[in-house]
Amino acid sequence: MTAVSDDLIRDIEAVVGEAGIVRDTERMPRYLSDWRNAYRGVAALVVRPASTEQVAQVVRLCHLAGVALVPQGGNTGLCGGSIPDMSGEQVVLSLTRMTRIRDVDTANETITAEAGVILQTLQDAAAKVERLFPLSLGAQGSCTLGGNLATNAGGTAVLRYGNMRDLALGLEVVLPDGRIWNGLRGLRKDNTGYDLKHLFIGSEGTLGIITAAVLKLYPAVRSTTTAWVALPSAQAAVQLIGIIRGLCGDRLTGFELMSRQSVEFVLSHIPGCNDRFAEPHPWYVLIELSDTQPDAPLNELLEGAIGEALERALVIDAVLATSEAQVAALWALREGISEAQNHEGPSLKHDISVPVSSIPAFIEATDRRLLERFPGVRIVAYGHLGDGNLHYNISKPVGADDAWFKAQQDAITQVIYDAAVGLQGSISAEHGIGQAKRTAAARYKDPLELELMRAIKATLDPHGLMNPGKVI
Ligand code: FAD
Ligand code: 2HG
Ligand code: ZN
């Protein structure tokens, strides 16, 4: 890697114009730290190309000069993947000016969009043609399609529609040497060898720059029902999802689990959020059913399933939302957890997955081990139960100082990752590796898998200029 020369900056500016360069101290900081302010970096400059051709020319110039690039979308990633290092020698390549929806093909049920399109804008574009683009997550107002693909984002509708990998049919990618791979095929069947798009999806900017994608569309949802349910245990939640799946099938689109601690943080810090029940309960789930029929009998279906669970003492109490405002209020209790936890000082995020059946065992054993070794830590466990994905996040004990908590970080994380991997789980279910979990990935991933990953990286990016210091 080499430092950025004035000549290189001039050449890049000749490609992207003045509007495509950010170097001033006023505008640069927002590209140099993440949403949580957990990662900070320094960059030689931020480049904002407006087209695939411009991206290719900038990448080619950096490749020839031996300068490292850090691709960036909405900067909402939770593992520091979009943040440059502290050398000041890297160039941040922001895709946020590439915002065109290139094509909507309702007969093929696809939409083709550029990497900088905000997820919510993509959802709105699908809704305009009475279709659904189903990826749904708390950061959807600011994360981008490119970032969603690069992290293989998940969210709250994965159990019905899959994650980003399942939603993409084709990609356009600028390779580390500046060549453009046009894989923008809208095909559901294409068995002509290795499926290269899957290399780039989830690669977190380490193999190339995704500039556009062809994505699947689904029929618009015309009826939904949403319930907030209190439960005695995580085990009861696993049994409840089984009952609902059996009775409601694919209509189940969301099943989000939350511990009391998670909800308490939201009630304390997010204005306008209220408890739904008079008494606190150990666990809650937010359930959503949806259907493409306008008058599908979803309330009856869900009431039937919850009624059965009540009889089996799996549910303590439940409410069904009766208005759009109530639906929004229930989702606010769920979506507010990330932000609410930020108000409680530094926190440790662990985005783990285990088989759904092992979630109760994971929680029981890990809670016990952590509280024995680190009395008073506050465990904020919540997430996408139907995907076996828990955000098992830890806040420091009330009154403990930040330095003490930081010193315990590695030991706390080890307890959690050992437990997940011990149950055949993963240390990163949906947020990726970035810089946050690079050391942990080296420790917990199969050595053969790591060797294959390094071989792929060396083939596509032999000079290591594409987001160095991330993933592997
Ligand atoms: P960035 O943060 O800018 O980048 C993320 C990674 O992708 C970096 O490694 C970057 O280098 C790379 N990258 C970005 N664009 C490109 C590109 N065009 N080509 C190549 N590489 C690129 N994630 C989930 O999976 N599920 C959730 O439910 C969820 N909820 C969230 C809620 C909140 C409140 C927040 C703040 C985050 C949440 N996230 C969630 C994490 C994050 O929003 C997603 O990972 C999102 O997909 C990142 O998109 P972005 O555009 O912000 O990417
Ligand atoms: C969610 O599901 C996100 O809310 C964010 O994946 C999780 O902040 C987190 O740890
Ligand atoms: Zn999540």
mmCIF file of N, CA and C and ligand atoms in Angstrom, residues 78 256 334-335 338 349 382 384 391 393 430-431, ligand 2:
data_model
loop_
_atom_site.group_PDB
_atom_site.id
_atom_site.type_symbol
_atom_site.label_atom_id
_atom_site.label_comp_id
_atom_site.label_asym_id
_atom_site.label_seq_id
_atom_site.Cartn_x
_atom_site.Cartn_y
_atom_site.Cartn_z
ATOM 1 N N LEU A 78 -22.393 -2.673 11.485
ATOM 2 C CA LEU A 78 -22.130 -2.726 12.932
ATOM 3 C C LEU A 78 -20.785 -3.388 13.261
ATOM 4 N N GLU A 256 -40.000 -11.982 16.447
ATOM 5 C CA GLU A 256 -38.859 -11.329 17.093
ATOM 6 C C GLU A 256 -38.934 -11.522 18.606
ATOM 7 N N ARG A 334 -39.514 -2.929 19.472
ATOM 8 C CA ARG A 334 -38.490 -3.843 18.969
ATOM 9 C C ARG A 334 -37.326 -3.095 18.313
ATOM 10 N N GLU A 335 -37.656 -2.181 17.395
ATOM 11 C CA GLU A 335 -36.600 -1.527 16.622
ATOM 12 C C GLU A 335 -35.802 -0.526 17.451
ATOM 13 N N SER A 338 -31.554 -1.249 19.729
ATOM 14 C CA SER A 338 -30.165 -0.853 19.394
ATOM 15 C C SER A 338 -29.848 0.541 19.924
ATOM 16 N N LYS A 349 -21.417 -6.081 21.343
ATOM 17 C CA LYS A 349 -22.422 -6.710 20.483
ATOM 18 C C LYS A 349 -21.972 -8.113 20.096
ATOM 19 N N TYR A 382 -31.912 -10.392 22.339
ATOM 20 C CA TYR A 382 -33.102 -10.233 21.499
ATOM 21 C C TYR A 382 -32.734 -10.624 20.082
ATOM 22 N N HIS A 384 -33.856 -12.405 16.031
ATOM 23 C CA HIS A 384 -34.693 -13.029 15.018
ATOM 24 C C HIS A 384 -34.792 -14.521 15.336
ATOM 25 N N HIS A 391 -29.184 -11.320 19.070
ATOM 26 C CA HIS A 391 -28.246 -10.239 19.383
ATOM 27 C C HIS A 391 -28.053 -10.312 20.895
ATOM 28 N N ASN A 393 -26.271 -8.949 23.410
ATOM 29 C CA ASN A 393 -25.430 -7.771 23.657
ATOM 30 C C ASN A 393 -25.291 -7.519 25.161
ATOM 31 N N GLU A 430 -25.591 -12.165 10.947
ATOM 32 C CA GLU A 430 -26.068 -11.273 9.882
ATOM 33 C C GLU A 430 -25.269 -9.978 9.756
ATOM 34 N N HIS A 431 -24.437 -9.629 10.714
ATOM 35 C CA HIS A 431 -23.744 -8.334 10.636
ATOM 36 C C HIS A 431 -22.398 -8.415 9.940
HETATM 37 C C1 2HG B 2 -31.435 -5.653 14.934
HETATM 38 O O1 2HG B 2 -31.910 -6.766 14.694
HETATM 39 C C2 2HG B 2 -30.115 -5.295 14.332
HETATM 40 O O2 2HG B 2 -32.047 -4.799 15.586
HETATM 41 C C3 2HG B 2 -29.157 -4.567 15.258
HETATM 42 O O3 2HG B 2 -29.510 -6.390 13.711
HETATM 43 C C4 2HG B 2 -28.676 -5.423 16.388
HETATM 44 O O4 2HG B 2 -27.696 -3.497 17.431
HETATM 45 C C5 2HG B 2 -27.710 -4.723 17.347
HETATM 46 O O5 2HG B 2 -26.959 -5.429 18.006
#
